[in-house]
PDB file of C-alpha atoms in Angstrom:
ATOM      1  CA  MET A 116      -0.640  -8.327 -90.816  1.00  0.00           C
ATOM      2  CA  ASP A 117      -1.575  -9.822 -87.458  1.00  0.00           C
ATOM      3  CA  ASP A 118       0.468 -12.418 -85.543  1.00  0.00           C
ATOM      4  CA  THR A 119      -1.519 -15.371 -86.885  1.00  0.00           C
ATOM      5  CA  GLU A 120      -0.978 -14.254 -90.489  1.00  0.00           C
ATOM      6  CA  MET A 121       2.718 -13.608 -89.807  1.00  0.00           C
ATOM      7  CA  ALA A 122       3.150 -17.033 -88.209  1.00  0.00           C
ATOM      8  CA  ALA A 123       1.520 -18.690 -91.219  1.00  0.00           C
ATOM      9  CA  ALA A 124       3.744 -16.763 -93.654  1.00  0.00           C
ATOM     10  CA  LEU A 125       6.903 -17.564 -91.680  1.00  0.00           C
ATOM     11  CA  ALA A 126       6.069 -21.245 -91.136  1.00  0.00           C
ATOM     12  CA  GLY A 127       8.142 -22.300 -94.134  1.00  0.00           C
ATOM     13  CA  CYS A 128      11.195 -20.277 -93.142  1.00  0.00           C
ATOM     14  CA  VAL A 129      12.817 -22.755 -90.763  1.00  0.00           C
ATOM     15  CA  SER A 130      15.701 -23.228 -93.210  1.00  0.00           C
ATOM     16  CA  CYS A 131      16.574 -19.548 -92.939  1.00  0.00           C
ATOM     17  CA  PRO A 132      20.210 -19.236 -91.809  1.00  0.00           C
ATOM     18  CA  TYR A 133      19.211 -17.744 -88.455  1.00  0.00           C
ATOM     19  CA  PRO A 134      20.405 -20.004 -85.610  1.00  0.00           C
ATOM     20  CA  GLY A 135      17.536 -19.274 -83.243  1.00  0.00           C
ATOM     21  CA  THR A 136      14.224 -20.973 -82.575  1.00  0.00           C
ATOM     22  CA  TRP A 137      11.069 -19.848 -84.356  1.00  0.00           C
ATOM     23  CA  GLN A 138       8.374 -18.625 -82.022  1.00  0.00           C
ATOM     24  CA  GLY A 139       4.641 -19.221 -82.157  1.00  0.00           C
ATOM     25  CA  SER A 140       1.781 -16.779 -82.307  1.00  0.00           C
ATOM     26  CA  PRO A 141       1.047 -14.573 -80.442  1.00  0.00           C
ATOM     27  CA  PHE A 142       4.576 -13.181 -80.564  1.00  0.00           C
ATOM     28  CA  ALA A 143       6.253 -11.781 -77.468  1.00  0.00           C
ATOM     29  CA  GLU A 144       6.805  -8.043 -77.580  1.00  0.00           C
ATOM     30  CA  ARG A 145      10.218  -6.415 -77.366  1.00  0.00           C
ATOM     31  CA  THR A 146      10.747  -2.665 -77.342  1.00  0.00           C
ATOM     32  CA  VAL A 147      14.107  -1.289 -78.450  1.00  0.00           C
ATOM     33  CA  GLY A 148      14.706   2.446 -78.543  1.00  0.00           C
ATOM     34  CA  GLY A 149      10.978   3.097 -78.215  1.00  0.00           C
ATOM     35  CA  VAL A 150      10.162   0.889 -81.233  1.00  0.00           C
ATOM     36  CA  ARG A 151       7.907  -2.169 -80.738  1.00  0.00           C
ATOM     37  CA  TYR A 152       8.755  -5.516 -82.320  1.00  0.00           C
ATOM     38  CA  GLY A 153       7.005  -8.875 -82.327  1.00  0.00           C
ATOM     39  CA  VAL A 154       9.707 -11.508 -81.698  1.00  0.00           C
ATOM     40  CA  VAL A 155       9.377 -14.212 -84.375  1.00  0.00           C
ATOM     41  CA  ALA A 156      12.659 -16.056 -83.711  1.00  0.00           C
ATOM     42  CA  LEU A 157      14.945 -16.117 -80.702  1.00  0.00           C
ATOM     43  CA  ASP A 158      18.527 -17.144 -79.988  1.00  0.00           C
ATOM     44  CA  PRO A 159      18.514 -16.665 -76.184  1.00  0.00           C
ATOM     45  CA  GLY A 160      21.213 -14.403 -74.840  1.00  0.00           C
ATOM     46  CA  LEU A 161      22.390 -13.436 -78.329  1.00  0.00           C
ATOM     47  CA  SER A 162      19.686 -12.032 -80.583  1.00  0.00           C
ATOM     48  CA  ALA A 163      16.161 -12.160 -81.908  1.00  0.00           C
ATOM     49  CA  LEU A 164      14.393 -11.557 -85.188  1.00  0.00           C
ATOM     50  CA  GLY A 165      11.551  -9.136 -84.735  1.00  0.00           C
ATOM     51  CA  VAL A 166       8.841  -7.695 -86.929  1.00  0.00           C
ATOM     52  CA  ARG A 167       8.537  -3.970 -86.388  1.00  0.00           C
ATOM     53  CA  ARG A 168       4.899  -3.421 -85.495  1.00  0.00           C
ATOM     54  CA  ALA A 169       4.679   0.006 -87.128  1.00  0.00           C
ATOM     55  CA  ASP A 170       5.583  -1.078 -90.672  1.00  0.00           C
ATOM     56  CA  GLY A 171       6.010  -4.882 -90.804  1.00  0.00           C
ATOM     57  CA  SER A 172       9.735  -4.782 -91.563  1.00  0.00           C
ATOM     58  CA  LEU A 173      11.916  -7.567 -90.146  1.00  0.00           C
ATOM     59  CA  TRP A 174      14.889  -6.653 -87.954  1.00  0.00           C
ATOM     60  CA  GLY A 175      17.788  -8.361 -86.244  1.00  0.00           C
ATOM     61  CA  LEU A 176      17.713  -7.452 -82.579  1.00  0.00           C
ATOM     62  CA  PRO A 177      21.056  -8.148 -80.912  1.00  0.00           C
ATOM     63  CA  GLU A 178      20.958  -8.558 -77.139  1.00  0.00           C
ATOM     64  CA  GLU A 179      23.566  -5.792 -76.919  1.00  0.00           C
ATOM     65  CA  GLY A 180      23.591  -3.399 -79.832  1.00  0.00           C
ATOM     66  CA  VAL A 181      21.554  -1.586 -82.405  1.00  0.00           C
ATOM     67  CA  PRO A 182      18.763  -3.249 -84.437  1.00  0.00           C
ATOM     68  CA  HIS A 183      19.620  -3.906 -88.089  1.00  0.00           C
ATOM     69  CA  LEU A 184      17.301  -4.358 -91.049  1.00  0.00           C
ATOM     70  CA  VAL A 185      16.890  -7.932 -92.285  1.00  0.00           C
ATOM     71  CA  ASN A 186      14.046  -7.353 -94.783  1.00  0.00           C
ATOM     72  CA  SER A 187      11.559  -4.619 -95.611  1.00  0.00           C
ATOM     73  CA  GLY A 188       8.663  -6.991 -94.894  1.00  0.00           C
ATOM     74  CA  VAL A 189       7.652 -10.538 -94.054  1.00  0.00           C
ATOM     75  CA  GLU A 190       6.888 -11.285 -97.716  1.00  0.00           C
ATOM     76  CA  ALA A 191      10.418 -10.254 -98.720  1.00  0.00           C
ATOM     77  CA  PHE A 192      11.849 -12.395 -95.918  1.00  0.00           C
ATOM     78  CA  VAL A 193       9.921 -15.421 -97.190  1.00  0.00           C
ATOM     79  CA  ALA A 194      11.142 -14.756-100.756  1.00  0.00           C
ATOM     80  CA  PHE A 195      14.750 -14.417 -99.546  1.00  0.00           C
ATOM     81  CA  THR A 196      14.489 -17.657 -97.598  1.00  0.00           C
ATOM     82  CA  ARG A 197      13.229 -19.479-100.695  1.00  0.00           C
ATOM     83  CA  ALA A 198      16.037 -18.026-102.821  1.00  0.00           C
ATOM     84  CA  TYR A 199      18.549 -19.045-100.149  1.00  0.00           C
ATOM     85  CA  GLU A 200      17.130 -22.601-100.042  1.00  0.00           C
ATOM     86  CA  GLU A 201      17.471 -22.900-103.825  1.00  0.00           C
ATOM     87  CA  ALA A 202      21.069 -21.651-103.736  1.00  0.00           C
ATOM     88  CA  ALA A 203      21.855 -24.007-100.829  1.00  0.00           C
ATOM     89  CA  ALA A 204      20.525 -26.942-102.857  1.00  0.00           C
ATOM     90  CA  GLU A 205      22.697 -25.853-105.775  1.00  0.00           C
ATOM     91  CA  ALA A 206      25.735 -25.590-103.475  1.00  0.00           C
ATOM     92  CA  ASP A 207      25.023 -29.034-102.004  1.00  0.00           C
ATOM     93  CA  ALA A 208      24.735 -30.530-105.490  1.00  0.00           C
ATOM     94  CA  TYR A 209      28.046 -29.025-106.616  1.00  0.00           C
ATOM     95  CA  ALA A 210      30.307 -31.966-107.468  1.00  0.00           C
ATOM     96  CA  GLY A 211      33.385 -29.889-108.175  1.00  0.00           C
ATOM     97  CA  PRO A 212      35.683 -29.934-111.175  1.00  0.00           C
ATOM     98  CA  ASP A 213      37.408 -33.046-112.491  1.00  0.00           C
ATOM     99  CA  GLU A 214      40.863 -31.515-112.055  1.00  0.00           C
ATOM    100  CA  ASP A 215      43.031 -31.985-108.969  1.00  0.00           C
ATOM    101  CA  GLY A 216      45.245 -29.577-107.076  1.00  0.00           C
ATOM    102  CA  GLU A 217      45.421 -25.814-107.318  1.00  0.00           C
ATOM    103  CA  GLU A 218      43.321 -25.644-110.463  1.00  0.00           C
ATOM    104  CA  GLU A 219      40.515 -27.536-108.724  1.00  0.00           C
ATOM    105  CA  GLU A 220      40.646 -25.103-105.820  1.00  0.00           C
ATOM    106  CA  GLU A 221      40.534 -22.136-108.186  1.00  0.00           C
ATOM    107  CA  LEU A 222      37.586 -23.558-110.148  1.00  0.00           C
ATOM    108  CA  THR A 223      35.700 -24.310-106.932  1.00  0.00           C
ATOM    109  CA  GLU A 224      36.368 -20.789-105.680  1.00  0.00           C
ATOM    110  CA  ARG A 225      35.068 -19.319-108.946  1.00  0.00           C
ATOM    111  CA  ALA A 226      31.932 -21.480-108.748  1.00  0.00           C
ATOM    112  CA  ALA A 227      31.381 -20.367-105.146  1.00  0.00           C
ATOM    113  CA  ASP A 228      31.839 -16.713-106.087  1.00  0.00           C
ATOM    114  CA  ALA A 229      29.398 -17.109-108.981  1.00  0.00           C
ATOM    115  CA  LEU A 230      26.810 -18.716-106.691  1.00  0.00           C
ATOM    116  CA  THR A 231      27.228 -15.941-104.107  1.00  0.00           C
ATOM    117  CA  ASP A 232      27.048 -13.186-106.723  1.00  0.00           C
ATOM    118  CA  ALA A 233      23.942 -14.686-108.347  1.00  0.00           C
ATOM    119  CA  LEU A 234      22.214 -15.014-104.982  1.00  0.00           C
ATOM    120  CA  LEU A 235      23.079 -11.437-103.995  1.00  0.00           C
ATOM    121  CA  GLU A 236      21.798 -10.221-107.362  1.00  0.00           C
ATOM    122  CA  ARG A 237      18.542 -12.076-106.793  1.00  0.00           C
ATOM    123  CA  PHE A 238      18.294 -10.641-103.281  1.00  0.00           C
ATOM    124  CA  ALA A 239      18.851  -7.112-104.615  1.00  0.00           C
ATOM    125  CA  ALA A 240      16.027  -7.573-107.122  1.00  0.00           C
ATOM    126  CA  LEU A 241      13.692  -8.713-104.328  1.00  0.00           C
ATOM    127  CA  ASP A 242      14.573  -6.173-101.604  1.00  0.00           C
ATOM    128  CA  ALA A 243      17.569  -3.955-102.393  1.00  0.00           C
ATOM    129  CA  GLU A 244      17.568  -2.242 -99.002  1.00  0.00           C
ATOM    130  CA  ALA A 245      18.126  -5.591 -97.256  1.00  0.00           C
ATOM    131  CA  VAL A 246      21.451  -6.110 -99.043  1.00  0.00           C
ATOM    132  CA  ALA A 247      22.632  -2.501 -99.323  1.00  0.00           C
ATOM    133  CA  ASP A 248      25.252  -3.097 -96.604  1.00  0.00           C
ATOM    134  CA  GLU A 249      27.800  -5.844 -97.312  1.00  0.00           C
ATOM    135  CA  ASN A 250      27.667  -6.813 -93.623  1.00  0.00           C
ATOM    136  CA  SER A 251      23.899  -7.271 -93.606  1.00  0.00           C
ATOM    137  CA  PHE A 252      22.318 -10.543 -92.473  1.00  0.00           C
ATOM    138  CA  TRP A 253      21.625 -11.812 -95.993  1.00  0.00           C
ATOM    139  CA  CYS A 254      24.956 -10.681 -97.502  1.00  0.00           C
ATOM    140  CA  VAL A 255      26.831 -12.588 -94.808  1.00  0.00           C
ATOM    141  CA  ALA A 256      24.579 -15.637 -95.283  1.00  0.00           C
ATOM    142  CA  ALA A 257      25.243 -15.634 -99.048  1.00  0.00           C
ATOM    143  CA  GLU A 258      29.008 -15.338 -98.523  1.00  0.00           C
ATOM    144  CA  GLU A 259      29.020 -18.172 -95.986  1.00  0.00           C
ATOM    145  CA  LEU A 260      27.004 -20.367 -98.335  1.00  0.00           C
ATOM    146  CA  GLY A 261      29.637 -19.855-101.033  1.00  0.00           C
ATOM    147  CA  TYR A 262      32.465 -20.564 -98.579  1.00  0.00           C
ATOM    148  CA  GLY A 263      30.906 -23.941 -97.816  1.00  0.00           C
ATOM    149  CA  MET A 264      31.047 -25.148-101.431  1.00  0.00           C
ATOM    150  CA  GLY A 265      33.467 -27.899-102.265  1.00  0.00           C
ATOM    151  CA  GLY A 266      34.670 -28.131 -98.740  1.00  0.00           C
TER     152      GLY A 266
END
């Protein structure tokens, strides 16, 4: 996949929970540990998202630190972003229970956990390697989405 094709595929991913700015084609090159990446999104001074040129996988590239897998490919990243958008819409639409007090908090927490678990299950079906580590980009994004419900 060349830069133009990647840019077209990633064009709809602006709602991805990455705080950086999406870059245009042709993508700037970044080499980390002898591995070449095309930088598709950038949060200056903190990190970048890069597509590994050798295999098309998408990686988080911290300014200081070791690259970490985000998705096994651009197509998987697009699918994850769509799944995340759908879950975010569901979280936004959550009206909460009718009860007040501690029971309301407990019901909201259960709904948030169910949303997070369902999203992680969907992610695992799409690209299991991307969510194999509970501290991965998408696992953290799913948890944070659940934390934001009802609050």
